[in-house]
Tab-separated table of C-alpha atoms and ligand atoms in Angstrom:
chain	number	residue	atom	x	y	z
X	1223	MET	CA	7.499	-152.698	-135.712
X	1224	THR	CA	7.600	-149.678	-133.463
X	1225	VAL	CA	10.258	-149.441	-130.821
X	1226	LYS	CA	7.620	-149.505	-128.100
X	1227	ASN	CA	6.008	-152.709	-129.365
X	1228	PHE	CA	9.386	-154.237	-129.783
X	1229	TRP	CA	10.240	-153.659	-126.125
X	1230	ASN	CA	6.937	-155.071	-125.075
X	1231	ARG	CA	7.380	-158.293	-126.988
X	1232	ARG	CA	7.577	-160.841	-124.274
X	1233	ASN	CA	9.800	-163.116	-126.256
X	1234	PHE	CA	12.417	-160.493	-126.989
X	1235	LEU	CA	15.108	-162.035	-124.845
X	1236	GLY	CA	13.297	-165.042	-123.459
X	1237	SER	CA	12.786	-166.962	-126.663
X	1238	ALA	CA	14.522	-165.066	-129.426
X	1239	GLY	CA	16.722	-168.074	-129.810
X	1240	VAL	CA	18.922	-166.556	-132.435
X	1241	LEU	CA	21.538	-164.441	-130.794
X	1242	ALA	CA	22.744	-162.810	-133.979
X	1243	GLY	CA	19.192	-161.983	-134.928
X	1244	MET	CA	18.720	-160.381	-131.557
X	1245	MET	CA	21.850	-158.310	-131.965
X	1246	LEU	CA	20.845	-157.272	-135.469
X	1247	THR	CA	17.409	-156.263	-134.304
X	1248	ALA	CA	18.902	-154.508	-131.302
X	1249	ARG	CA	21.270	-152.711	-133.622
X	1250	ARG	CA	18.372	-151.594	-135.802
X	1251	VAL	CA	16.281	-150.467	-132.878
X	1252	PHE	CA	19.083	-148.755	-131.050
X	1253	GLY	CA	20.795	-147.383	-134.133
X	1254	LEU	CA	23.990	-149.323	-133.536
X	1255	PRO	CA	26.421	-150.246	-136.326
X	1256	ALA	CA	24.823	-153.023	-138.364
X	1257	ALA	CA	27.817	-155.355	-138.571
X	1258	VAL	CA	27.511	-158.497	-136.508
X	1259	PRO	CA	30.770	-159.069	-134.652
X	1260	ALA	CA	32.732	-162.027	-135.890
X	1261	ALA	CA	32.273	-163.813	-132.598
X	1262	MET	CA	28.482	-163.652	-132.772
X	1263	PRO	CA	27.019	-166.916	-134.095
X	1264	GLU	CA	24.435	-166.676	-136.853
X	1265	LYS	CA	22.298	-169.246	-135.118
X	1266	LEU	CA	22.662	-171.098	-131.862
X	1267	THR	CA	23.132	-174.817	-132.006
X	1268	GLY	CA	23.286	-177.103	-129.003
X	1269	PHE	CA	22.440	-175.486	-125.694
X	1270	GLY	CA	20.097	-172.558	-126.174
X	1271	ALA	CA	18.971	-173.608	-129.661
X	1272	THR	CA	15.337	-173.854	-128.569
X	1273	GLY	CA	15.430	-170.279	-127.300
X	1274	SER	CA	14.449	-171.501	-123.864
X	1275	VAL	CA	17.591	-172.009	-121.829
X	1276	TYR	CA	15.713	-172.683	-118.605
X	1277	GLU	CA	13.508	-175.377	-120.121
X	1278	GLU	CA	16.543	-177.016	-121.669
X	1279	LEU	CA	18.033	-177.280	-118.181
X	1280	GLY	CA	14.759	-178.539	-116.749
X	1281	VAL	CA	14.205	-175.392	-114.671
X	1282	THR	CA	10.734	-173.840	-114.585
X	1283	ALA	CA	10.499	-170.132	-115.376
X	1284	VAL	CA	7.950	-168.456	-113.106
X	1285	ILE	CA	5.550	-165.539	-113.237
X	1286	ASN	CA	6.907	-163.259	-110.556
X	1287	GLY	CA	4.271	-161.586	-108.406
X	1288	GLU	CA	6.630	-161.327	-105.448
X	1289	GLY	CA	8.899	-158.529	-106.677
X	1290	THR	CA	12.631	-157.954	-107.005
X	1291	MET	CA	13.693	-161.065	-105.145
X	1292	THR	CA	17.313	-162.126	-105.525
X	1293	TYR	CA	16.304	-165.776	-105.226
X	1294	LEU	CA	14.006	-165.409	-108.274
X	1295	GLY	CA	16.548	-163.587	-110.404
X	1296	GLY	CA	16.186	-159.989	-109.239
X	1297	SER	CA	14.640	-158.177	-112.184
X	1298	LEU	CA	14.678	-158.374	-115.975
X	1299	PRO	CA	17.214	-156.002	-117.481
X	1300	ARG	CA	15.992	-153.661	-120.175
X	1301	PRO	CA	16.891	-154.606	-123.782
X	1302	GLU	CA	19.099	-151.492	-123.905
X	1303	VAL	CA	21.099	-152.858	-120.980
X	1304	GLU	CA	21.501	-156.216	-122.738
X	1305	ALA	CA	22.605	-154.350	-125.875
X	1306	VAL	CA	25.395	-152.368	-124.186
X	1307	MET	CA	26.525	-155.448	-122.271
X	1308	ALA	CA	26.943	-157.300	-125.570
X	1309	LEU	CA	28.964	-154.354	-126.900
X	1310	ALA	CA	31.119	-154.336	-123.765
X	1311	ALA	CA	31.900	-158.014	-124.255
X	1312	GLN	CA	33.741	-157.348	-127.497
X	1313	HIS	CA	36.848	-155.645	-126.107
X	1314	PHE	CA	39.429	-155.806	-123.343
X	1315	VAL	CA	39.802	-152.789	-121.076
X	1316	SER	CA	41.430	-151.931	-117.777
X	1317	ILE	CA	38.732	-152.708	-115.224
X	1318	VAL	CA	40.074	-150.139	-112.761
X	1319	GLU	CA	40.051	-147.448	-115.439
X	1320	LEU	CA	36.523	-148.518	-116.452
X	1321	GLU	CA	35.289	-148.433	-112.838
X	1322	GLN	CA	36.609	-144.900	-112.423
X	1323	ALA	CA	35.166	-143.672	-115.706
X	1324	ALA	CA	31.793	-145.330	-115.096
X	1325	GLY	CA	31.732	-143.886	-111.577
X	1326	LYS	CA	32.348	-140.414	-112.956
X	1327	ARG	CA	29.510	-140.847	-115.468
X	1328	ILE	CA	27.193	-142.159	-112.753
X	1329	ALA	CA	28.013	-139.221	-110.460
X	1330	GLU	CA	27.108	-136.881	-113.341
X	1331	LEU	CA	23.897	-138.743	-114.155
X	1332	LEU	CA	22.801	-138.596	-110.522
X	1333	LYS	CA	24.022	-134.990	-110.104
X	1334	LEU	CA	25.793	-136.029	-106.918
X	1335	PRO	CA	27.483	-133.392	-104.734
X	1336	ARG	CA	30.967	-132.416	-106.011
X	1337	ASP	CA	32.893	-134.433	-103.449
X	1338	TYR	CA	30.966	-137.641	-104.304
X	1339	ASP	CA	31.855	-140.481	-106.616
X	1340	ALA	CA	30.561	-143.986	-107.359
X	1341	ILE	CA	31.658	-147.463	-108.381
X	1342	VAL	CA	29.738	-150.424	-109.721
X	1343	THR	CA	29.851	-153.386	-107.348
X	1344	CYS	CA	28.411	-156.867	-107.858
X	1345	GLY	CA	25.473	-155.901	-105.623
X	1346	ALA	CA	24.525	-153.765	-102.667
X	1347	ALA	CA	25.828	-156.410	-100.265
X	1348	ALA	CA	29.242	-156.234	-101.943
X	1349	GLY	CA	29.121	-152.451	-101.697
X	1350	MET	CA	28.587	-152.750	-97.959
X	1351	GLN	CA	31.561	-155.050	-97.521
X	1352	SER	CA	34.013	-153.166	-99.729
X	1353	GLY	CA	32.796	-149.788	-98.516
X	1354	LEU	CA	33.431	-150.698	-94.896
X	1355	ALA	CA	36.717	-152.407	-95.805
X	1356	GLY	CA	37.890	-149.136	-97.372
X	1357	ILE	CA	36.943	-147.167	-94.274
X	1358	LEU	CA	38.941	-149.601	-92.141
X	1359	THR	CA	42.058	-149.844	-94.311
X	1360	GLY	CA	42.271	-146.487	-96.039
X	1361	ASP	CA	44.772	-146.914	-98.863
X	1362	ASN	CA	47.207	-148.841	-96.655
X	1363	ARG	CA	48.300	-151.898	-98.669
X	1364	THR	CA	49.343	-153.853	-95.572
X	1365	PHE	CA	45.966	-153.323	-93.964
X	1366	ILE	CA	44.147	-154.263	-97.192
X	1367	GLU	CA	46.011	-157.574	-97.351
X	1368	GLN	CA	45.597	-158.148	-93.638
X	1369	LEU	CA	41.746	-158.061	-93.517
X	1370	PRO	CA	39.807	-159.559	-91.766
X	1371	ASP	CA	42.572	-159.298	-89.153
X	1372	LEU	CA	41.978	-155.793	-87.806
X	1373	THR	CA	45.206	-155.376	-85.837
X	1374	GLY	CA	46.095	-151.674	-85.993
X	1375	MET	CA	42.692	-150.652	-87.379
X	1376	LYS	CA	39.365	-149.609	-85.906
X	1377	SER	CA	37.176	-152.597	-85.190
X	1378	GLU	CA	33.606	-151.652	-84.258
X	1379	VAL	CA	30.495	-150.653	-86.198
X	1380	ILE	CA	27.470	-149.230	-84.422
X	1381	ILE	CA	24.041	-150.369	-85.595
X	1382	GLN	CA	20.523	-150.065	-84.207
X	1383	LYS	CA	19.205	-153.369	-82.914
X	1384	SER	CA	16.167	-153.219	-85.212
X	1385	HIS	CA	18.487	-152.665	-88.183
X	1386	ARG	CA	20.207	-156.018	-87.808
X	1387	ASN	CA	19.388	-158.277	-90.756
X	1388	GLY	CA	20.946	-160.937	-92.935
X	1389	PHE	CA	23.017	-158.386	-94.778
X	1390	ASP	CA	25.091	-157.314	-91.783
X	1391	HIS	CA	27.038	-160.536	-92.411
X	1392	GLN	CA	28.812	-158.504	-95.112
X	1393	LEU	CA	29.916	-156.007	-92.447
X	1394	ARG	CA	31.035	-158.757	-90.067
X	1395	ALA	CA	33.052	-160.342	-92.891
X	1396	THR	CA	35.568	-157.505	-92.556
X	1397	GLY	CA	36.284	-158.651	-88.997
X	1398	VAL	CA	34.412	-155.864	-87.200
X	1399	LYS	CA	32.229	-156.353	-84.178
X	1400	LEU	CA	28.718	-154.945	-84.431
X	1401	ILE	CA	27.707	-152.868	-81.421
X	1402	GLU	CA	23.933	-152.835	-81.025
X	1403	VAL	CA	22.211	-149.714	-79.758
X	1404	GLU	CA	18.631	-148.567	-79.341
X	1405	SER	CA	18.561	-145.050	-77.869
X	1406	ARG	CA	20.572	-141.876	-78.509
X	1407	GLU	CA	22.167	-142.414	-75.084
X	1408	ASP	CA	23.247	-145.901	-76.192
X	1409	VAL	CA	24.979	-144.387	-79.221
X	1410	LYS	CA	26.862	-141.868	-77.094
X	1411	ARG	CA	27.985	-144.634	-74.738
X	1412	ALA	CA	28.965	-146.944	-77.612
X	1413	ILE	CA	31.196	-144.485	-79.483
X	1414	ASN	CA	34.885	-144.898	-78.666
X	1415	SER	CA	38.272	-144.804	-80.380
X	1416	LYS	CA	37.579	-148.208	-82.004
X	1417	THR	CA	34.383	-147.043	-83.726
X	1418	ALA	CA	34.869	-147.233	-87.497
X	1419	MET	CA	31.372	-146.489	-88.791
X	1420	LEU	CA	27.695	-145.988	-87.994
X	1421	HIS	CA	25.586	-148.292	-90.162
X	1422	PHE	CA	21.978	-147.621	-91.160
X	1423	SER	CA	19.601	-150.057	-92.836
X	1424	ASN	CA	17.230	-147.803	-94.713
X	1425	PHE	CA	14.207	-150.085	-94.878
X	1426	ALA	CA	14.258	-150.334	-91.070
X	1427	ASN	CA	13.904	-146.554	-90.726
X	1428	ALA	CA	10.472	-146.790	-89.103
X	1429	SER	CA	11.447	-149.489	-86.599
X	1430	GLY	CA	14.462	-147.779	-85.004
X	1431	GLN	CA	14.345	-144.913	-82.492
X	1432	ILE	CA	16.877	-142.915	-84.518
X	1433	LYS	CA	15.782	-141.983	-88.021
X	1434	VAL	CA	17.823	-141.667	-91.188
X	1435	ASP	CA	18.534	-137.902	-90.990
X	1436	GLU	CA	19.446	-137.939	-87.310
X	1437	TRP	CA	21.715	-140.993	-87.649
X	1438	VAL	CA	24.085	-139.265	-90.066
X	1439	LYS	CA	24.193	-136.167	-87.835
X	1440	LEU	CA	25.075	-138.269	-84.793
X	1441	ALA	CA	27.877	-139.881	-86.770
X	1442	HIS	CA	29.319	-136.610	-88.021
X	1443	GLU	CA	29.113	-134.901	-84.630
X	1444	ASN	CA	31.591	-137.583	-83.605
X	1445	GLN	CA	33.683	-137.458	-86.801
X	1446	ILE	CA	32.603	-140.970	-87.753
X	1447	PRO	CA	31.509	-141.960	-91.275
X	1448	ALA	CA	27.923	-143.103	-91.814
X	1449	PHE	CA	26.713	-145.795	-94.215
X	1450	ASN	CA	23.192	-146.238	-95.576
X	1451	ASP	CA	22.116	-149.592	-97.012
X	1452	ALA	CA	19.418	-148.407	-99.419
X	1453	ALA	CA	19.556	-151.571	-101.542
X	1454	ALA	CA	15.868	-151.885	-102.403
X	1455	ASP	CA	14.934	-148.252	-101.871
X	1456	THR	CA	14.223	-147.083	-105.359
X	1457	PRO	CA	11.549	-146.053	-106.283
X	1458	PRO	CA	11.318	-143.170	-105.670
X	1459	VAL	CA	14.159	-142.355	-108.051
X	1460	SER	CA	15.213	-139.403	-105.857
X	1461	HIS	CA	16.551	-141.829	-103.255
X	1462	LEU	CA	19.528	-142.266	-105.594
X	1463	TRP	CA	20.797	-138.825	-104.516
X	1464	ASP	CA	18.763	-138.001	-101.379
X	1465	TYR	CA	21.122	-139.760	-98.952
X	1466	ALA	CA	24.246	-138.254	-100.486
X	1467	ASN	CA	22.612	-134.846	-100.129
X	1468	MET	CA	21.779	-135.771	-96.536
X	1469	GLY	CA	25.506	-136.257	-95.971
X	1470	TYR	CA	25.875	-140.051	-95.827
X	1471	ASP	CA	29.479	-140.978	-96.559
X	1472	LEU	CA	28.583	-144.199	-98.366
X	1473	ILE	CA	25.293	-145.498	-99.775
X	1474	ALA	CA	24.673	-148.889	-101.388
X	1475	PHE	CA	21.992	-149.699	-103.984
X	1476	SER	CA	21.126	-152.897	-105.792
X	1477	GLY	CA	21.464	-152.695	-109.549
X	1478	GLY	CA	19.389	-155.770	-110.226
X	1479	LYS	CA	16.246	-154.714	-108.402
X	1480	ALA	CA	13.894	-151.918	-109.508
X	1481	ILE	CA	16.661	-150.141	-111.470
X	1482	ARG	CA	16.633	-153.185	-113.773
X	1483	GLY	CA	20.350	-153.329	-114.333
X	1484	PRO	CA	22.301	-156.592	-114.550
X	1485	GLN	CA	21.299	-158.880	-111.671
X	1486	CYS	CA	24.897	-159.115	-110.448
X	1487	ALA	CA	25.401	-155.366	-110.198
X	1488	GLY	CA	25.040	-152.721	-107.561
X	1489	LEU	CA	26.062	-149.204	-106.896
X	1490	LEU	CA	28.264	-147.809	-104.177
X	1491	VAL	CA	27.926	-144.045	-103.965
X	1492	GLY	CA	29.951	-141.950	-101.565
X	1493	LYS	CA	32.659	-139.466	-100.680
X	1494	LYS	CA	35.515	-139.649	-103.178
X	1495	GLU	CA	38.164	-140.913	-100.794
X	1496	PHE	CA	35.936	-143.680	-99.408
X	1497	ILE	CA	34.958	-144.778	-102.911
X	1498	ALA	CA	38.597	-144.945	-103.989
X	1499	ASN	CA	39.463	-147.012	-100.920
X	1500	ALA	CA	36.458	-149.293	-101.461
X	1501	LEU	CA	37.726	-150.011	-104.968
X	1502	LEU	CA	41.192	-150.847	-103.588
X	1503	ASN	CA	39.498	-153.512	-101.452
X	1504	ASN	CA	37.460	-154.941	-104.330
X	1505	SER	CA	38.069	-157.011	-107.445
X	1506	PRO	CA	40.032	-156.743	-109.750
X	1507	HIS	CA	42.635	-156.050	-107.030
X	1508	GLU	CA	44.181	-159.285	-105.834
X	1509	ASP	CA	44.828	-160.340	-102.273
X	1510	THR	CA	41.842	-158.304	-101.136
X	1511	LEU	CA	38.756	-159.225	-99.170
X	1512	GLY	CA	36.630	-158.194	-102.129
X	1513	ARG	CA	38.425	-160.215	-104.799
X	1514	GLY	CA	35.608	-162.745	-104.577
X	1515	MET	CA	33.083	-160.074	-105.520
X	1516	LYS	CA	34.142	-159.728	-109.118
X	1517	VAL	CA	32.446	-157.132	-111.302
X	1518	GLY	CA	32.641	-157.661	-115.044
X	1519	LYS	CA	33.065	-155.048	-117.736
X	1520	GLU	CA	29.577	-156.014	-118.952
X	1521	GLU	CA	27.996	-155.324	-115.557
X	1522	ILE	CA	29.816	-152.013	-115.171
X	1523	VAL	CA	28.667	-150.777	-118.555
X	1524	GLY	CA	25.200	-152.288	-118.101
X	1525	MET	CA	24.778	-150.436	-114.846
X	1526	VAL	CA	25.562	-147.071	-116.474
X	1527	LYS	CA	22.904	-147.745	-119.122
X	1528	ALA	CA	20.383	-149.025	-116.576
X	1529	LEU	CA	20.720	-145.834	-114.567
X	1530	GLU	CA	20.399	-143.651	-117.637
X	1531	CYS	CA	17.206	-145.507	-118.650
X	1532	TYR	CA	15.844	-145.481	-115.113
X	1533	LEU	CA	16.334	-141.733	-114.800
X	1534	ASN	CA	14.582	-141.127	-118.128
X	1535	GLU	CA	11.637	-143.342	-117.251
X	1536	ASP	CA	8.129	-141.902	-116.868
X	1537	HIS	CA	7.795	-142.949	-113.227
X	1538	ALA	CA	4.234	-141.708	-112.849
X	1539	ALA	CA	3.129	-143.760	-115.856
X	1540	LEU	CA	4.899	-146.819	-114.485
X	1541	GLU	CA	3.163	-146.506	-111.156
X	1542	LYS	CA	-0.182	-146.124	-112.893
X	1543	GLU	CA	0.477	-149.309	-114.828
X	1544	TRP	CA	1.410	-151.198	-111.624
X	1545	TRP	CA	-1.911	-150.135	-110.059
X	1546	ARG	CA	-3.814	-151.068	-113.221
X	1547	ARG	CA	-2.437	-154.590	-113.087
X	1548	LEU	CA	-3.431	-155.057	-109.454
X	1549	ASP	CA	-6.865	-153.564	-110.118
X	1550	THR	CA	-7.358	-156.008	-112.990
X	1551	ILE	CA	-6.601	-158.969	-110.732
X	1552	SER	CA	-8.669	-157.585	-107.866
X	1553	ALA	CA	-11.713	-157.035	-110.093
X	1554	GLU	CA	-11.692	-160.701	-111.149
X	1555	LEU	CA	-11.012	-162.126	-107.708
X	1556	THR	CA	-13.579	-160.142	-105.788
X	1557	ARG	CA	-16.288	-161.572	-108.028
X	1558	VAL	CA	-15.673	-164.923	-106.371
X	1559	PRO	CA	-17.898	-165.176	-103.256
X	1560	GLY	CA	-15.864	-164.742	-100.067
X	1561	VAL	CA	-12.745	-163.174	-101.651
X	1562	ALA	CA	-11.581	-159.671	-100.712
X	1563	THR	CA	-8.504	-157.581	-101.480
X	1564	SER	CA	-6.684	-154.684	-99.842
X	1565	PHE	CA	-3.832	-152.473	-100.981
X	1566	ASN	CA	-0.804	-150.718	-99.508
X	1567	VAL	CA	2.477	-149.068	-100.506
X	1568	PRO	CA	5.383	-149.612	-98.082
X	1569	ASP	CA	7.044	-146.335	-97.014
X	1570	VAL	CA	10.568	-147.426	-97.901
X	1571	ALA	CA	11.940	-150.510	-99.639
X	1572	ASN	CA	9.769	-151.807	-102.461
X	1573	HIS	CA	7.841	-148.533	-102.417
X	1574	VAL	CA	5.409	-149.893	-105.017
X	1575	PRO	CA	1.729	-150.925	-104.911
X	1576	HIS	CA	1.087	-154.178	-103.040
X	1577	MET	CA	-2.125	-156.177	-102.829
X	1578	GLN	CA	-3.278	-158.622	-100.171
X	1579	ILE	CA	-5.801	-161.305	-101.079
X	1580	PHE	CA	-8.044	-162.731	-98.331
X	1581	TRP	CA	-10.889	-165.198	-98.333
X	1582	ASP	CA	-13.514	-166.479	-95.984
X	1583	PRO	CA	-12.475	-170.008	-94.990
X	1584	ARG	CA	-16.156	-170.932	-94.607
X	1585	LYS	CA	-16.619	-170.252	-98.319
X	1586	ILE	CA	-13.246	-171.427	-99.657
X	1587	SER	CA	-11.492	-174.281	-97.913
X	1588	LEU	CA	-7.875	-173.652	-98.774
X	1589	SER	CA	-5.030	-172.400	-96.583
X	1590	PRO	CA	-2.943	-169.475	-97.893
X	1591	HIS	CA	0.111	-171.725	-97.813
X	1592	ASP	CA	-1.612	-174.393	-99.924
X	1593	ALA	CA	-2.895	-171.709	-102.301
X	1594	ALA	CA	0.640	-170.390	-102.841
X	1595	SER	CA	2.057	-173.843	-103.382
X	1596	ALA	CA	-0.728	-174.775	-105.845
X	1597	LEU	CA	0.085	-171.625	-107.854
X	1598	ARG	CA	3.778	-172.460	-107.774
X	1599	LYS	CA	3.080	-175.977	-109.069
X	1600	GLY	CA	0.633	-174.724	-111.716
X	1601	LYS	CA	1.250	-174.194	-115.397
X	1602	PRO	CA	2.475	-171.556	-115.859
X	1603	SER	CA	4.069	-171.453	-112.428
X	1604	ILE	CA	3.209	-168.358	-110.388
X	1605	VAL	CA	5.054	-167.075	-107.314
X	1606	LEU	CA	3.085	-164.974	-104.809
X	1607	GLY	CA	3.815	-164.344	-101.154
X	1608	SER	CA	1.731	-165.999	-98.453
X	1609	SER	CA	1.124	-165.448	-94.760
X	1610	GLU	CA	-1.365	-166.805	-92.224
X	1611	ASN	CA	-3.857	-164.199	-93.386
X	1612	GLY	CA	-3.762	-164.674	-97.120
X	1613	LEU	CA	-1.716	-164.115	-100.238
X	1614	GLY	CA	0.337	-161.028	-101.023
X	1615	MET	CA	1.667	-159.717	-104.294
X	1616	ASN	CA	2.969	-156.752	-106.210
X	1617	SER	CA	2.952	-156.161	-109.945
X	1618	PHE	CA	6.137	-154.279	-110.830
X	1619	MET	CA	8.028	-157.341	-112.075
X	1620	LEU	CA	5.169	-158.759	-114.161
X	1621	LYS	CA	5.581	-159.015	-117.901
X	1622	PRO	CA	2.768	-157.762	-120.165
X	1623	ASP	CA	-0.517	-159.651	-119.702
X	1624	GLU	CA	0.738	-161.811	-116.843
X	1625	GLU	CA	-1.808	-160.110	-114.598
X	1626	LYS	CA	-4.520	-161.818	-116.663
X	1627	ILE	CA	-2.908	-165.213	-116.148
X	1628	ILE	CA	-2.634	-164.655	-112.387
X	1629	ALA	CA	-6.280	-163.585	-112.176
X	1630	ALA	CA	-7.492	-166.584	-114.182
X	1631	GLN	CA	-5.415	-169.119	-112.224
X	1632	LEU	CA	-6.513	-167.720	-108.873
X	1633	VAL	CA	-10.192	-167.606	-109.827
X	1634	GLN	CA	-9.979	-171.217	-110.950
X	1635	LEU	CA	-8.158	-172.223	-107.771
X	1636	PHE	CA	-10.712	-170.544	-105.497
X	1637	LYS	CA	-13.656	-171.972	-107.420
X	1638	SER	CA	-12.236	-175.476	-107.230
X	1639	HIS	CA	-12.013	-175.145	-103.427
X	1640	ALA	CA	-15.467	-173.641	-102.860
X	1641	ALA	CA	-16.753	-175.076	-99.604
J	2433	PLP	C1	18.597	-156.833	-101.601
J	2433	PLP	C2	19.168	-156.200	-100.392
J	2433	PLP	C3	20.540	-156.230	-100.153
J	2433	PLP	C4	21.493	-156.956	-101.053
J	2433	PLP	O1	21.564	-156.380	-102.302
J	2433	PLP	P1	22.283	-157.143	-103.505
J	2433	PLP	O2	22.279	-156.135	-104.604
J	2433	PLP	O3	21.441	-158.345	-103.800
J	2433	PLP	O4	23.632	-157.509	-103.050
J	2433	PLP	C5	21.034	-155.591	-99.039
J	2433	PLP	N1	20.202	-154.952	-98.182
J	2433	PLP	C6	18.876	-154.917	-98.381
J	2433	PLP	C7	18.015	-154.188	-97.398
J	2433	PLP	C8	18.298	-155.542	-99.489
J	2433	PLP	O5	16.984	-155.482	-99.699
């Protein structure tokens, strides 16, 4: 079996069933020492014995045409990531030492500017909270224990109104007040001695008056650190270093989205001092705001491997494959009378091919909402997005051949609702 075919086997992790077998095969493929660790069972009995942990729990696994959605499980980590996580699970280490060493390796992999460092967090949202906490507290132990009581610290974060979203809860958790602005004049008026940080939400770049490059300049003109939430903003891969090169003091990425690291991992990249202070405010340190955002040794190591793999990926070939999948589905669907498709690639955030599926309600009597829910209830269950206008999907989280299943199910659904 070639390595390539092995990776493509859909059942590699999903239904291997025999953990030791998986490790042995992984060892063969990845050239790891052949010995199975003593703790690794030869064969699973009880829970997991069928190889289908979700079915055993009565939970339906879905075909994911929606993308890297946290509520669907983020992404599927590469087998190499699973392999290093299993290796990490065999030993005890100092988590702080591991965070620092992994951060150093990540900074090298990403060729970050010399004064930049990184840590692995349990997600981009955690990176936002601990990053801001570090800016507020510095390395002051009293302040760290005192959060979210900001007595003696700065207490305001400036954010563009159109950049407010569900993730600014992580900023507010530190106790800060968010000061909303729209224009450059608003920013100048808002800055005062209590201003701790200027926050930018990268995917909202187009909707705010002040764009990503100007925001960081405004911050630095006033000696205030700037944060960029770039959680879902790879691809392109260059975004992993672009914002550091632009001068952002801290940047957060999700590990469990397109990078395909462990789902509960993220990356906080930034100026050395801010990264060190973020770590002081995060697990494993006790009596900290971030103690609840624990990062495991497996996630830390898995994230290093995920980045290495992601950087070595043939991104052009991947993109071609994502288009091919959508084209396959589109070709089948548009043969059904009344069905049309269109395509787009969002500028930032999920910068991957997307397809919209429309139909003439005079030819097919089915609402987009009902279409989506029929797919979700189908066997296999398929998750696509829906709006008033039709269905929406992308293909970057599909497993091999799932595009054929989606096409067949949709064609059948449309035909069964022909008016
Ligand atoms: C997904 C996302 C987050 C949260 O990232 P996690 O890694 O899930 O914590 C934050 N901001 C934006 C814009 C996101 O898309």
